[in-house]
Amino acid sequence: MATVGFDKLYYSKITEATDGTETYAAPVLLAKAIKCDLSIDLAEATLYADDAAQTVVKEFKSGKLSLGVDDIGPSAAENLTGAVLDTNGVLVSASEDGGKPVAIGFRAKKANGKYRYFWLYRVVFGVPATNLETKGDSIKFATPTIEGTITQRNKVDGNGKHPWKTEVNEDDSGVLAAIISAWFTTVYEPDYTTGT
C-alpha cells in the first residue's frame, strides 16, 4: 500500500562486543522527519548453462539512507558523525572524525491511516549537508540532510543470518499490539520461536 507520511525518526547507539556483535542502547528521538530516501545495492551473479540462465543469485550488499530533517542537534551530531562539543558548547567537526554505526528506526503512514514500522540495524553517517540561501521575495526553508551507508549487522539472528532491516505493518494479521507499542522503546530483535 502507498505511504503518505514519514515520522518518529529515532536512532540507537551501538556497543560492539569483542567478537563484533552489537548491543543496542535505548532509542533516542533524532529529529523531526521531513524526507527519507532508501536505496539498496545488490550483489548479483548469474550462472549460465546450456545457453541459458540457470541460477540467479541476488543478495543484499549495502544501502544508502538519506534523511531530510528539521534540525540535527549537537548531541545527535556527536553520536552520528563523530563531531565533538568543546568546553564552550561549540560543535567541532574534524577531518579525522568518523561516525560510529547506529540503528535507525522510523515509521511511514499508509494511505489507510495505519503505519509501517522500520528498523535499519547498522547505519554509518557522514557529516550533514548544509544548504543556505539568502532571503529574497519569498521565504524558503533550509534544512539539513544527512546521508549514511547501511550494512548488515554482525550479530546473527535466530536463523543464523545477518539482518539489515526489519519492517512491519501494524494492520498485518498476526502482528501483536505489543510489538507496535514497543517499537521505539527498544530496537526490535527477530523472534523465530514457536508458541507450542
Short mmCIF file of N, CA, C and O in Angstrom, two decimals, residues 14-152:
data_model
loop_
_atom_site.label_atom_id
_atom_site.label_comp_id
_atom_site.label_asym_id
_atom_site.label_seq_id
_atom_site.Cartn_x
_atom_site.Cartn_y
_atom_site.Cartn_z
N ILE A 14 25.12 1.95 19.16
CA ILE A 14 25.52 0.54 19.16
C ILE A 14 26.80 0.38 19.96
O ILE A 14 27.76 1.14 19.79
N THR A 15 26.81 -0.63 20.83
CA THR A 15 28.03 -1.04 21.52
C THR A 15 28.42 -2.39 20.92
O THR A 15 27.59 -3.29 20.84
N GLU A 16 29.68 -2.50 20.51
CA GLU A 16 30.14 -3.75 19.91
C GLU A 16 30.98 -4.54 20.89
O GLU A 16 31.89 -4.00 21.52
N ALA A 17 30.68 -5.83 21.00
CA ALA A 17 31.47 -6.74 21.84
C ALA A 17 32.77 -7.05 21.12
O ALA A 17 32.97 -6.69 19.95
N THR A 18 33.68 -7.73 21.78
CA THR A 18 34.98 -8.06 21.18
C THR A 18 34.82 -8.93 19.93
O THR A 18 35.65 -8.88 19.03
N ASP A 19 33.74 -9.70 19.85
CA ASP A 19 33.51 -10.51 18.64
C ASP A 19 32.76 -9.73 17.56
O ASP A 19 32.45 -10.27 16.50
N GLY A 20 32.46 -8.44 17.82
CA GLY A 20 31.81 -7.59 16.82
C GLY A 20 30.30 -7.55 16.90
O GLY A 20 29.68 -6.75 16.22
N THR A 21 29.69 -8.42 17.70
CA THR A 21 28.23 -8.41 17.77
C THR A 21 27.72 -7.16 18.49
O THR A 21 28.37 -6.64 19.39
N GLU A 22 26.56 -6.71 18.06
CA GLU A 22 26.02 -5.43 18.51
C GLU A 22 25.03 -5.58 19.66
O GLU A 22 24.26 -6.53 19.70
N THR A 23 25.07 -4.59 20.54
CA THR A 23 24.05 -4.39 21.57
C THR A 23 23.53 -2.98 21.36
O THR A 23 24.30 -2.05 21.16
N TYR A 24 22.22 -2.82 21.42
CA TYR A 24 21.60 -1.54 21.11
C TYR A 24 21.16 -0.82 22.37
O TYR A 24 20.55 -1.40 23.25
N ALA A 25 21.47 0.48 22.45
CA ALA A 25 21.03 1.33 23.57
C ALA A 25 19.57 1.69 23.37
O ALA A 25 18.99 1.45 22.30
N ALA A 26 18.97 2.28 24.38
CA ALA A 26 17.59 2.74 24.26
C ALA A 26 17.49 3.77 23.14
O ALA A 26 18.32 4.67 23.04
N PRO A 27 16.50 3.64 22.26
CA PRO A 27 16.35 4.59 21.16
C PRO A 27 16.10 6.02 21.66
O PRO A 27 15.47 6.24 22.69
N VAL A 28 16.63 6.98 20.88
CA VAL A 28 16.53 8.41 21.18
C VAL A 28 15.96 9.10 19.94
O VAL A 28 16.35 8.79 18.82
N LEU A 29 15.05 10.04 20.16
CA LEU A 29 14.49 10.80 19.04
C LEU A 29 15.61 11.58 18.36
O LEU A 29 16.34 12.31 19.01
N LEU A 30 15.75 11.43 17.04
CA LEU A 30 16.83 12.09 16.30
C LEU A 30 16.44 13.52 15.95
O LEU A 30 17.16 14.46 16.24
N ALA A 31 15.32 13.68 15.28
CA ALA A 31 14.86 14.99 14.82
C ALA A 31 13.46 14.81 14.28
O ALA A 31 12.96 13.69 14.17
N LYS A 32 12.85 15.91 13.87
CA LYS A 32 11.57 15.82 13.18
C LYS A 32 11.87 15.46 11.73
O LYS A 32 12.71 16.07 11.08
N ALA A 33 11.16 14.45 11.25
CA ALA A 33 11.43 13.88 9.94
C ALA A 33 10.77 14.69 8.82
O ALA A 33 9.62 15.11 8.95
N ILE A 34 11.51 14.88 7.74
CA ILE A 34 10.97 15.56 6.56
C ILE A 34 10.93 14.61 5.38
O ILE A 34 9.91 14.47 4.71
N LYS A 35 12.05 13.91 5.13
CA LYS A 35 12.14 13.06 3.94
C LYS A 35 13.09 11.90 4.21
O LYS A 35 14.07 12.06 4.94
N CYS A 36 12.81 10.77 3.60
CA CYS A 36 13.68 9.59 3.72
C CYS A 36 13.80 8.95 2.35
O CYS A 36 12.81 8.63 1.72
N ASP A 37 15.05 8.80 1.88
CA ASP A 37 15.32 8.07 0.65
C ASP A 37 16.19 6.87 1.00
O ASP A 37 17.26 7.04 1.60
N LEU A 38 15.74 5.69 0.63
CA LEU A 38 16.46 4.46 0.92
C LEU A 38 16.69 3.72 -0.38
O LEU A 38 15.74 3.42 -1.10
N SER A 39 17.96 3.48 -0.72
CA SER A 39 18.28 2.72 -1.93
C SER A 39 19.20 1.56 -1.55
O SER A 39 19.98 1.66 -0.62
N ILE A 40 19.07 0.48 -2.27
CA ILE A 40 19.78 -0.76 -1.94
C ILE A 40 20.68 -1.17 -3.10
O ILE A 40 20.29 -1.10 -4.26
N ASP A 41 21.90 -1.62 -2.76
CA ASP A 41 22.82 -2.22 -3.73
C ASP A 41 22.82 -3.72 -3.52
O ASP A 41 22.96 -4.19 -2.38
N LEU A 42 22.69 -4.47 -4.61
CA LEU A 42 22.67 -5.92 -4.54
C LEU A 42 23.91 -6.51 -5.18
O LEU A 42 24.40 -5.99 -6.19
N ALA A 43 24.40 -7.58 -4.59
CA ALA A 43 25.43 -8.39 -5.24
C ALA A 43 24.67 -9.41 -6.10
O ALA A 43 23.78 -10.09 -5.60
N GLU A 44 25.01 -9.45 -7.37
CA GLU A 44 24.28 -10.32 -8.29
C GLU A 44 25.23 -11.24 -9.04
O GLU A 44 26.33 -10.86 -9.39
N ALA A 45 24.75 -12.44 -9.28
CA ALA A 45 25.51 -13.39 -10.10
C ALA A 45 24.52 -14.26 -10.86
O ALA A 45 23.47 -14.63 -10.34
N THR A 46 24.88 -14.58 -12.10
CA THR A 46 24.04 -15.44 -12.93
C THR A 46 24.90 -16.58 -13.46
O THR A 46 25.98 -16.34 -14.03
N LEU A 47 24.47 -17.79 -13.25
CA LEU A 47 25.15 -18.97 -13.78
C LEU A 47 24.45 -19.39 -15.06
O LEU A 47 23.24 -19.61 -15.07
N TYR A 48 25.22 -19.42 -16.15
CA TYR A 48 24.68 -19.84 -17.44
C TYR A 48 25.11 -21.27 -17.73
O TYR A 48 26.26 -21.65 -17.50
N ALA A 49 24.17 -22.05 -18.22
CA ALA A 49 24.46 -23.42 -18.64
C ALA A 49 23.49 -23.77 -19.78
O ALA A 49 22.34 -23.33 -19.77
N ASP A 50 23.96 -24.54 -20.72
CA ASP A 50 23.16 -24.90 -21.89
C ASP A 50 22.54 -23.67 -22.55
O ASP A 50 21.35 -23.64 -22.88
N ASP A 51 23.35 -22.63 -22.69
CA ASP A 51 22.97 -21.40 -23.37
C ASP A 51 21.79 -20.66 -22.73
O ASP A 51 21.05 -19.94 -23.41
N ALA A 52 21.60 -20.82 -21.42
CA ALA A 52 20.52 -20.11 -20.74
C ALA A 52 20.90 -19.86 -19.28
O ALA A 52 21.76 -20.55 -18.72
N ALA A 53 20.27 -18.88 -18.71
CA ALA A 53 20.49 -18.60 -17.29
C ALA A 53 19.86 -19.72 -16.47
O ALA A 53 18.67 -20.00 -16.59
N GLN A 54 20.68 -20.38 -15.67
CA GLN A 54 20.20 -21.50 -14.86
C GLN A 54 19.96 -21.09 -13.40
O GLN A 54 19.02 -21.54 -12.78
N THR A 55 20.85 -20.27 -12.87
CA THR A 55 20.75 -19.86 -11.48
C THR A 55 21.05 -18.37 -11.38
O THR A 55 22.06 -17.91 -11.91
N VAL A 56 20.19 -17.65 -10.70
CA VAL A 56 20.39 -16.23 -10.46
C VAL A 56 20.38 -16.01 -8.96
O VAL A 56 19.47 -16.45 -8.26
N VAL A 57 21.43 -15.35 -8.45
CA VAL A 57 21.54 -15.05 -7.03
C VAL A 57 21.60 -13.53 -6.87
O VAL A 57 22.38 -12.87 -7.54
N LYS A 58 20.74 -13.01 -5.99
CA LYS A 58 20.75 -11.58 -5.66
C LYS A 58 20.74 -11.47 -4.14
O LYS A 58 19.80 -11.95 -3.50
N GLU A 59 21.79 -10.85 -3.60
CA GLU A 59 21.91 -10.71 -2.15
C GLU A 59 22.17 -9.25 -1.80
O GLU A 59 22.80 -8.52 -2.56
N PHE A 60 21.70 -8.86 -0.62
CA PHE A 60 21.94 -7.52 -0.12
C PHE A 60 23.44 -7.30 0.06
O PHE A 60 24.14 -8.13 0.63
N LYS A 61 23.93 -6.19 -0.47
CA LYS A 61 25.33 -5.82 -0.31
C LYS A 61 25.45 -4.63 0.64
O LYS A 61 26.17 -4.69 1.63
N SER A 62 24.74 -3.56 0.36
CA SER A 62 24.72 -2.38 1.21
C SER A 62 23.58 -1.49 0.75
O SER A 62 22.90 -1.79 -0.22
N GLY A 63 23.40 -0.40 1.45
CA GLY A 63 22.34 0.53 1.07
C GLY A 63 22.75 1.95 1.39
O GLY A 63 23.74 2.19 2.10
N LYS A 64 22.01 2.89 0.89
CA LYS A 64 22.22 4.31 1.16
C LYS A 64 20.94 4.86 1.78
O LYS A 64 19.84 4.58 1.30
N LEU A 65 21.10 5.64 2.83
CA LEU A 65 19.98 6.28 3.51
C LEU A 65 20.23 7.77 3.53
O LEU A 65 21.28 8.23 3.97
N SER A 66 19.29 8.53 3.01
CA SER A 66 19.36 9.99 3.02
C SER A 66 18.16 10.50 3.80
O SER A 66 17.02 10.21 3.44
N LEU A 67 18.44 11.21 4.89
CA LEU A 67 17.39 11.72 5.76
C LEU A 67 17.34 13.24 5.71
O LEU A 67 18.35 13.90 5.98
N GLY A 68 16.20 13.78 5.37
CA GLY A 68 15.97 15.21 5.49
C GLY A 68 15.27 15.44 6.82
O GLY A 68 14.25 14.80 7.11
N VAL A 69 15.83 16.30 7.65
CA VAL A 69 15.28 16.54 8.99
C VAL A 69 15.18 18.04 9.24
O VAL A 69 15.78 18.84 8.53
N ASP A 70 14.43 18.40 10.29
CA ASP A 70 14.28 19.82 10.60
C ASP A 70 15.55 20.40 11.21
O ASP A 70 15.90 21.54 10.97
N ASP A 71 16.27 19.60 11.99
CA ASP A 71 17.50 20.06 12.64
C ASP A 71 18.23 18.85 13.20
O ASP A 71 17.60 17.87 13.59
N ILE A 72 19.54 18.93 13.23
CA ILE A 72 20.34 17.90 13.90
C ILE A 72 21.00 18.59 15.07
O ILE A 72 21.89 19.42 14.89
N GLY A 73 20.54 18.29 16.26
CA GLY A 73 21.10 18.92 17.45
C GLY A 73 22.52 18.45 17.71
O GLY A 73 23.00 17.47 17.11
N PRO A 74 23.23 19.12 18.62
CA PRO A 74 24.62 18.76 18.88
C PRO A 74 24.81 17.34 19.42
O PRO A 74 25.75 16.67 19.06
N SER A 75 23.89 16.88 20.25
CA SER A 75 24.01 15.52 20.80
C SER A 75 23.91 14.47 19.69
O SER A 75 24.70 13.53 19.61
N ALA A 76 22.90 14.63 18.81
CA ALA A 76 22.75 13.69 17.70
C ALA A 76 23.94 13.79 16.75
O ALA A 76 24.42 12.78 16.24
N ALA A 77 24.43 15.02 16.50
CA ALA A 77 25.60 15.19 15.62
C ALA A 77 26.81 14.47 16.19
O ALA A 77 27.56 13.83 15.45
N GLU A 78 27.02 14.55 17.50
CA GLU A 78 28.13 13.82 18.12
C GLU A 78 27.97 12.33 17.92
O GLU A 78 28.91 11.63 17.53
N ASN A 79 26.78 11.82 18.20
CA ASN A 79 26.54 10.38 18.13
C ASN A 79 26.53 9.83 16.72
O ASN A 79 26.91 8.69 16.49
N LEU A 80 26.12 10.64 15.75
CA LEU A 80 26.01 10.14 14.38
C LEU A 80 27.23 10.41 13.52
O LEU A 80 27.55 9.63 12.64
N THR A 81 27.94 11.52 13.76
CA THR A 81 29.02 11.90 12.85
C THR A 81 30.41 11.86 13.46
O THR A 81 31.40 12.00 12.75
N GLY A 82 30.50 11.72 14.79
CA GLY A 82 31.81 11.73 15.44
C GLY A 82 32.31 13.12 15.77
O GLY A 82 33.40 13.28 16.32
N ALA A 83 31.54 14.17 15.46
CA ALA A 83 31.91 15.53 15.86
C ALA A 83 31.87 15.61 17.39
O ALA A 83 31.24 14.77 18.04
N VAL A 84 32.53 16.61 17.97
CA VAL A 84 32.56 16.74 19.43
C VAL A 84 32.21 18.17 19.84
O VAL A 84 32.47 19.12 19.11
N LEU A 85 31.62 18.29 21.02
CA LEU A 85 31.36 19.59 21.61
C LEU A 85 32.59 20.00 22.42
O LEU A 85 33.08 19.22 23.23
N ASP A 86 33.09 21.24 22.20
CA ASP A 86 34.20 21.70 23.02
C ASP A 86 33.67 22.25 24.34
O ASP A 86 32.46 22.23 24.59
N THR A 87 34.55 22.75 25.18
CA THR A 87 34.14 23.23 26.51
C THR A 87 33.23 24.45 26.43
O THR A 87 32.54 24.76 27.41
N ASN A 88 33.17 25.14 25.31
CA ASN A 88 32.29 26.30 25.15
C ASN A 88 30.96 25.93 24.51
O ASN A 88 30.17 26.81 24.17
N GLY A 89 30.72 24.64 24.29
CA GLY A 89 29.47 24.21 23.69
C GLY A 89 29.42 24.35 22.19
O GLY A 89 28.35 24.31 21.59
N VAL A 90 30.60 24.50 21.54
CA VAL A 90 30.67 24.64 20.09
C VAL A 90 30.92 23.26 19.48
O VAL A 90 31.82 22.53 19.93
N LEU A 91 30.13 22.91 18.48
CA LEU A 91 30.29 21.62 17.80
C LEU A 91 31.45 21.72 16.82
O LEU A 91 31.47 22.57 15.93
N VAL A 92 32.45 20.85 16.99
CA VAL A 92 33.66 20.87 16.18
C VAL A 92 33.73 19.58 15.36
O VAL A 92 33.71 18.48 15.91
N SER A 93 33.78 19.73 14.03
CA SER A 93 33.96 18.60 13.13
C SER A 93 35.40 18.62 12.63
O SER A 93 35.89 19.66 12.20
N ALA A 94 36.07 17.49 12.70
CA ALA A 94 37.45 17.38 12.26
C ALA A 94 37.54 16.38 11.10
O ALA A 94 36.69 15.51 10.96
N SER A 95 38.59 16.53 10.31
CA SER A 95 38.76 15.64 9.16
C SER A 95 38.97 14.20 9.59
O SER A 95 38.70 13.27 8.84
N GLU A 96 39.43 14.00 10.82
CA GLU A 96 39.66 12.64 11.32
C GLU A 96 38.39 12.01 11.90
O GLU A 96 38.40 10.84 12.26
N ASP A 97 37.32 12.78 12.02
CA ASP A 97 36.08 12.26 12.59
C ASP A 97 35.47 11.22 11.67
O ASP A 97 35.56 11.30 10.46
N GLY A 98 34.82 10.28 12.28
CA GLY A 98 34.06 9.29 11.55
C GLY A 98 32.90 8.85 12.41
O GLY A 98 33.07 8.66 13.62
N GLY A 99 31.76 8.75 11.82
CA GLY A 99 30.60 8.32 12.57
C GLY A 99 30.69 6.86 12.97
O GLY A 99 31.24 6.04 12.25
N LYS A 100 30.16 6.57 14.14
CA LYS A 100 30.06 5.18 14.58
C LYS A 100 28.70 4.65 14.15
O LYS A 100 27.75 5.42 14.01
N PRO A 101 28.59 3.35 13.94
CA PRO A 101 27.31 2.82 13.49
C PRO A 101 26.21 3.00 14.53
O PRO A 101 26.45 2.93 15.72
N VAL A 102 25.01 3.26 14.04
CA VAL A 102 23.81 3.36 14.86
C VAL A 102 22.69 2.60 14.16
O VAL A 102 22.76 2.34 12.96
N ALA A 103 21.65 2.25 14.92
CA ALA A 103 20.43 1.71 14.32
C ALA A 103 19.47 2.89 14.12
O ALA A 103 19.47 3.83 14.91
N ILE A 104 18.69 2.84 13.06
CA ILE A 104 17.74 3.91 12.75
C ILE A 104 16.34 3.32 12.65
O ILE A 104 16.12 2.34 11.94
N GLY A 105 15.40 3.91 13.39
CA GLY A 105 14.01 3.48 13.36
C GLY A 105 13.10 4.62 12.94
O GLY A 105 13.38 5.78 13.23
N PHE A 106 12.02 4.29 12.26
CA PHE A 106 11.04 5.29 11.84
C PHE A 106 9.76 4.59 11.43
O PHE A 106 9.70 3.36 11.40
N ARG A 107 8.76 5.39 11.13
CA ARG A 107 7.52 4.81 10.63
C ARG A 107 7.00 5.65 9.46
O ARG A 107 7.32 6.83 9.33
N ALA A 108 6.20 4.99 8.60
CA ALA A 108 5.60 5.65 7.44
C ALA A 108 4.10 5.42 7.50
O ALA A 108 3.64 4.30 7.68
N LYS A 109 3.35 6.51 7.37
CA LYS A 109 1.89 6.40 7.38
C LYS A 109 1.41 5.91 6.03
O LYS A 109 1.84 6.41 4.98
N LYS A 110 0.54 4.93 6.05
CA LYS A 110 -0.02 4.38 4.82
C LYS A 110 -1.31 5.09 4.46
O LYS A 110 -1.89 5.81 5.28
N ALA A 111 -1.76 4.92 3.24
CA ALA A 111 -2.95 5.60 2.76
C ALA A 111 -4.20 5.25 3.57
O ALA A 111 -5.14 6.03 3.63
N ASN A 112 -4.21 4.09 4.22
CA ASN A 112 -5.38 3.69 5.02
C ASN A 112 -5.32 4.22 6.46
O ASN A 112 -6.17 3.88 7.28
N GLY A 113 -4.31 5.05 6.77
CA GLY A 113 -4.20 5.63 8.11
C GLY A 113 -3.39 4.81 9.09
O GLY A 113 -3.08 5.27 10.20
N LYS A 114 -3.03 3.59 8.74
CA LYS A 114 -2.19 2.73 9.58
C LYS A 114 -0.73 3.00 9.25
O LYS A 114 -0.41 3.71 8.31
N TYR A 115 0.18 2.40 10.03
CA TYR A 115 1.60 2.70 9.86
C TYR A 115 2.41 1.45 9.52
O TYR A 115 2.08 0.34 9.93
N ARG A 116 3.51 1.68 8.79
CA ARG A 116 4.54 0.67 8.54
C ARG A 116 5.76 1.11 9.35
O ARG A 116 6.22 2.24 9.25
N TYR A 117 6.30 0.21 10.16
CA TYR A 117 7.41 0.49 11.07
C TYR A 117 8.69 -0.15 10.56
O TYR A 117 8.65 -1.26 10.03
N PHE A 118 9.83 0.55 10.77
CA PHE A 118 11.12 0.09 10.27
C PHE A 118 12.20 0.20 11.34
O PHE A 118 12.20 1.13 12.14
N TRP A 119 13.17 -0.71 11.29
CA TRP A 119 14.49 -0.56 11.94
C TRP A 119 15.54 -0.94 10.91
O TRP A 119 15.44 -1.99 10.27
N LEU A 120 16.51 -0.07 10.72
CA LEU A 120 17.72 -0.37 9.95
C LEU A 120 18.80 -0.62 10.98
O LEU A 120 19.11 0.25 11.79
N TYR A 121 19.38 -1.81 10.97
CA TYR A 121 20.22 -2.26 12.08
C TYR A 121 21.60 -1.63 12.19
O TYR A 121 22.18 -1.59 13.25
N ARG A 122 22.16 -1.17 11.09
CA ARG A 122 23.54 -0.67 11.16
C ARG A 122 23.75 0.38 10.06
O ARG A 122 23.85 0.03 8.89
N VAL A 123 23.82 1.66 10.48
CA VAL A 123 23.99 2.76 9.54
C VAL A 123 25.15 3.62 10.02
O VAL A 123 25.23 3.97 11.19
N VAL A 124 26.06 3.95 9.11
CA VAL A 124 27.17 4.86 9.42
C VAL A 124 26.95 6.14 8.63
O VAL A 124 26.85 6.11 7.40
N PHE A 125 26.86 7.26 9.35
CA PHE A 125 26.56 8.55 8.73
C PHE A 125 27.82 9.37 8.52
O PHE A 125 28.80 9.25 9.25
N GLY A 126 27.74 10.25 7.53
CA GLY A 126 28.78 11.25 7.31
C GLY A 126 28.31 12.59 7.86
O GLY A 126 27.26 12.69 8.49
N VAL A 127 29.09 13.63 7.60
CA VAL A 127 28.75 14.97 8.06
C VAL A 127 27.51 15.44 7.29
O VAL A 127 27.42 15.27 6.08
N PRO A 128 26.53 16.06 7.98
CA PRO A 128 25.32 16.51 7.29
C PRO A 128 25.61 17.60 6.27
O PRO A 128 26.49 18.44 6.48
N ALA A 129 24.85 17.58 5.19
CA ALA A 129 24.95 18.64 4.19
C ALA A 129 24.22 19.87 4.71
O ALA A 129 23.21 19.76 5.40
N THR A 130 24.75 21.03 4.38
CA THR A 130 24.12 22.29 4.76
C THR A 130 23.81 23.07 3.51
O THR A 130 24.68 23.27 2.66
N ASN A 131 22.58 23.51 3.40
CA ASN A 131 22.15 24.32 2.25
C ASN A 131 21.62 25.64 2.79
O ASN A 131 20.64 25.65 3.52
N LEU A 132 22.26 26.72 2.44
CA LEU A 132 21.85 28.04 2.91
C LEU A 132 21.55 28.93 1.72
O LEU A 132 22.15 28.80 0.66
N GLU A 133 20.60 29.83 1.90
CA GLU A 133 20.22 30.73 0.82
C GLU A 133 19.75 32.05 1.43
O GLU A 133 19.07 32.06 2.45
N THR A 134 20.11 33.13 0.81
CA THR A 134 19.67 34.43 1.30
C THR A 134 18.16 34.57 1.13
O THR A 134 17.57 33.96 0.24
N LYS A 135 17.55 35.36 2.02
CA LYS A 135 16.11 35.58 1.95
C LYS A 135 15.81 36.56 0.83
O LYS A 135 16.39 37.63 0.74
N GLY A 136 14.93 36.19 -0.04
CA GLY A 136 14.53 37.06 -1.15
C GLY A 136 13.11 37.52 -0.98
O GLY A 136 12.66 37.84 0.12
N ASP A 137 12.35 37.51 -2.06
CA ASP A 137 10.95 37.95 -2.04
C ASP A 137 10.04 36.97 -1.32
O ASP A 137 8.95 37.33 -0.88
N SER A 138 10.47 35.71 -1.24
CA SER A 138 9.65 34.71 -0.56
C SER A 138 10.51 33.95 0.44
O SER A 138 11.73 33.97 0.39
N ILE A 139 9.86 33.29 1.37
CA ILE A 139 10.56 32.54 2.41
C ILE A 139 10.75 31.11 1.94
O ILE A 139 9.81 30.46 1.48
N LYS A 140 11.98 30.62 2.07
CA LYS A 140 12.30 29.23 1.75
C LYS A 140 13.00 28.64 2.96
O LYS A 140 13.92 29.24 3.51
N PHE A 141 12.57 27.47 3.36
CA PHE A 141 13.21 26.79 4.48
C PHE A 141 14.45 26.05 4.00
O PHE A 141 14.44 25.41 2.95
N ALA A 142 15.52 26.14 4.77
CA ALA A 142 16.74 25.38 4.51
C ALA A 142 16.90 24.39 5.66
O ALA A 142 16.97 24.79 6.82
N THR A 143 16.92 23.12 5.34
CA THR A 143 17.03 22.08 6.37
C THR A 143 18.18 21.15 6.04
O THR A 143 18.54 20.98 4.87
N PRO A 144 18.78 20.54 7.06
CA PRO A 144 19.92 19.66 6.81
C PRO A 144 19.49 18.30 6.26
O PRO A 144 18.37 17.84 6.50
N THR A 145 20.40 17.71 5.53
CA THR A 145 20.26 16.35 5.03
C THR A 145 21.47 15.57 5.51
O THR A 145 22.61 16.06 5.42
N ILE A 146 21.24 14.38 6.04
CA ILE A 146 22.34 13.54 6.49
C ILE A 146 22.25 12.22 5.74
O ILE A 146 21.17 11.66 5.58
N GLU A 147 23.41 11.76 5.25
CA GLU A 147 23.44 10.53 4.47
C GLU A 147 24.28 9.48 5.16
O GLU A 147 25.31 9.79 5.75
N GLY A 148 23.81 8.24 5.08
CA GLY A 148 24.51 7.14 5.72
C GLY A 148 24.55 5.92 4.83
O GLY A 148 23.77 5.79 3.88
N THR A 149 25.46 5.02 5.16
CA THR A 149 25.59 3.74 4.48
C THR A 149 25.03 2.65 5.38
O THR A 149 25.39 2.57 6.55
N ILE A 150 24.15 1.85 4.83
CA ILE A 150 23.52 0.75 5.56
C ILE A 150 24.29 -0.53 5.27
O ILE A 150 24.57 -0.83 4.11
N THR A 151 24.61 -1.26 6.32
CA THR A 151 25.22 -2.58 6.15
C THR A 151 24.47 -3.57 7.03
O THR A 151 23.69 -3.19 7.90
N GLN A 152 24.73 -4.83 6.79
CA GLN A 152 24.14 -5.86 7.64
C GLN A 152 24.78 -5.79 9.02
O GLN A 152 25.90 -5.31 9.16
#
